[in-house]
């Protein structure tokens, strides 16, 4: 019985450690994307960190949620098993009038980790189930202004 309790405790401890490592890795990945210069993501934009630029763009009242994901590429099919999926940091902000902005920044792959220059993988505005793709980050401020009218 004691041995069983010890094994269960060990498994629980290892699981907790793995979860903490994953969260630590996600925090580092998000911090890396937040620090990316928007001028490197879109040469028209200033030398400003993504987190600061996005906060100014959506306004101080809009909350921005950051997460790490696979850039929407995993489908679960057998053909894709073993593939090295990209790592994206997604910034999502709920705006007035039921609109949302979603920006995905590719920062590496799950097997290789963070590497290369961050790049915009996807950017769009969602408004009542309609999606409008944004070709360049520099287009976002004027699109948000035109949609709010």
Coordinates of C-alpha atoms in Angstrom, one line a residue:
X1 CA 0.0 0.0 0.0
X2 CA 2.8 2.4 0.9
X3 CA 4.6 1.6 -2.3
X4 CA 1.4 2.4 -4.3
X5 CA 1.0 5.8 -2.5
X6 CA 4.6 6.6 -3.2
X7 CA 4.2 5.8 -6.9
X8 CA 1.0 7.9 -7.1
X9 CA 2.8 10.8 -5.4
X10 CA 5.8 10.5 -7.7
X11 CA 3.5 10.5 -10.8
X12 CA 1.6 13.5 -9.5
X13 CA 4.9 15.4 -8.8
X14 CA 6.3 14.7 -12.2
X15 CA 3.0 15.8 -13.8
X16 CA 3.1 19.0 -11.8
X17 CA 6.7 19.6 -12.8
X18 CA 5.9 19.1 -16.5
X19 CA 3.0 21.4 -16.3
X20 CA 5.2 24.1 -14.7
X21 CA 7.8 23.7 -17.4
X22 CA 5.2 24.0 -20.1
X23 CA 3.8 27.2 -18.6
X24 CA 7.3 28.6 -18.2
X25 CA 8.0 27.8 -21.8
X26 CA 4.8 29.5 -22.9
X27 CA 5.6 32.6 -20.9
X28 CA 9.0 32.9 -22.5
X29 CA 7.5 32.4 -26.0
X30 CA 4.8 35.1 -25.4
X31 CA 7.4 37.5 -23.9
X32 CA 9.5 36.9 -27.1
X33 CA 6.6 37.8 -29.4
X34 CA 5.6 40.8 -27.3
X35 CA 9.1 42.2 -27.6
X36 CA 9.2 41.8 -31.4
X37 CA 9.6 45.1 -33.2
X38 CA 6.6 45.9 -35.4
X39 CA 8.9 47.5 -37.9
X40 CA 10.3 44.0 -38.5
X41 CA 6.8 42.6 -39.0
X42 CA 5.7 45.5 -41.2
X43 CA 8.4 48.0 -42.4
X44 CA 5.9 50.9 -42.5
X45 CA 5.5 50.7 -38.7
X46 CA 7.8 52.3 -36.1
X47 CA 10.5 50.6 -34.1
X48 CA 8.1 49.7 -31.3
X49 CA 7.5 46.5 -29.4
X50 CA 4.4 44.6 -30.6
X51 CA 2.7 44.6 -27.1
X52 CA 3.0 48.4 -26.8
X53 CA 2.0 49.0 -30.4
X54 CA -1.1 46.7 -30.2
X55 CA -2.1 48.3 -26.9
X56 CA -2.0 51.7 -28.4
X57 CA -3.8 50.5 -31.5
X58 CA -6.8 48.9 -29.8
X59 CA -6.9 51.4 -27.0
X60 CA -6.4 51.2 -23.2
X61 CA -9.9 49.9 -22.5
X62 CA -9.4 46.8 -24.6
X63 CA -8.0 43.8 -22.9
X64 CA -5.4 41.7 -24.9
X65 CA -5.2 38.0 -24.2
X66 CA -1.9 36.3 -25.3
X67 CA -1.6 32.5 -25.9
X68 CA 0.7 30.0 -27.6
X69 CA -0.8 27.7 -30.3
X70 CA 0.0 25.8 -33.5
X71 CA -1.1 28.6 -35.8
X72 CA -4.3 26.6 -36.5
X73 CA -2.5 24.0 -38.5
X74 CA -3.2 20.7 -36.6
X75 CA -6.1 18.8 -37.9
X76 CA -5.5 15.5 -36.1
X77 CA -5.2 13.5 -39.3
X78 CA -2.8 10.6 -39.5
X79 CA -0.9 12.2 -42.4
X80 CA 0.1 15.1 -40.0
X81 CA 1.5 12.9 -37.2
X82 CA 5.1 13.6 -36.5
X83 CA 5.1 16.9 -38.3
X84 CA 7.0 19.8 -36.8
X85 CA 4.2 22.3 -36.3
X86 CA 4.8 26.1 -36.2
X87 CA 4.5 27.9 -32.9
X88 CA 2.4 31.0 -33.0
X89 CA 1.7 33.6 -30.3
X90 CA -1.8 34.8 -30.7
X91 CA -3.0 38.2 -29.4
X92 CA -6.7 38.5 -29.2
X93 CA -8.6 41.6 -28.2
X94 CA -12.3 42.0 -27.7
X95 CA -13.3 45.5 -29.0
X96 CA -16.5 47.5 -28.8
X97 CA -19.5 46.5 -30.8
X98 CA -18.8 42.8 -30.5
X99 CA -15.7 43.0 -32.7
X100 CA -12.5 41.1 -32.1
X101 CA -9.0 41.4 -33.5
X102 CA -6.7 38.4 -33.8
X103 CA -3.1 38.5 -34.7
X104 CA -0.9 35.4 -34.9
X105 CA 2.9 35.8 -34.9
X106 CA 4.9 32.8 -35.9
X107 CA 8.0 32.5 -33.7
X108 CA 9.4 29.0 -34.5
X109 CA 8.4 25.3 -34.4
X110 CA 7.5 22.9 -31.6
X111 CA 10.5 20.7 -32.4
X112 CA 13.1 23.4 -33.0
X113 CA 11.7 26.0 -30.5
X114 CA 11.9 29.7 -31.0
X115 CA 14.1 30.5 -34.0
X116 CA 14.2 32.8 -36.9
X117 CA 12.6 36.2 -37.4
X118 CA 9.0 36.5 -36.0
X119 CA 6.5 36.9 -38.8
X120 CA 2.8 37.7 -39.0
X121 CA 1.1 34.4 -39.8
X122 CA -2.5 35.8 -39.8
X123 CA -4.3 38.9 -38.8
X124 CA -8.0 39.6 -39.0
X125 CA -11.0 41.3 -37.5
X126 CA -14.0 39.3 -36.6
X127 CA -17.3 41.1 -36.5
X128 CA -20.6 39.2 -35.8
X129 CA -19.3 36.0 -37.4
X130 CA -17.8 37.8 -40.4
X131 CA -14.0 37.7 -40.8
X132 CA -12.0 40.4 -42.6
X133 CA -8.3 39.5 -43.3
X134 CA -5.8 42.3 -42.8
X135 CA -2.9 42.0 -45.2
X136 CA -0.5 44.3 -43.3
X137 CA -0.3 45.3 -39.6
X138 CA 0.0 48.9 -40.7
X139 CA -3.6 48.6 -42.2
X140 CA -5.1 47.7 -38.8
X141 CA -5.5 51.1 -37.2
X142 CA -7.4 52.6 -40.2
X143 CA -9.5 49.5 -40.6
X144 CA -10.5 49.7 -36.9
X145 CA -11.4 53.3 -37.3
X146 CA -13.5 52.7 -40.5
X147 CA -15.3 49.8 -38.8
X148 CA -16.2 51.8 -35.7
X149 CA -18.1 54.4 -37.8

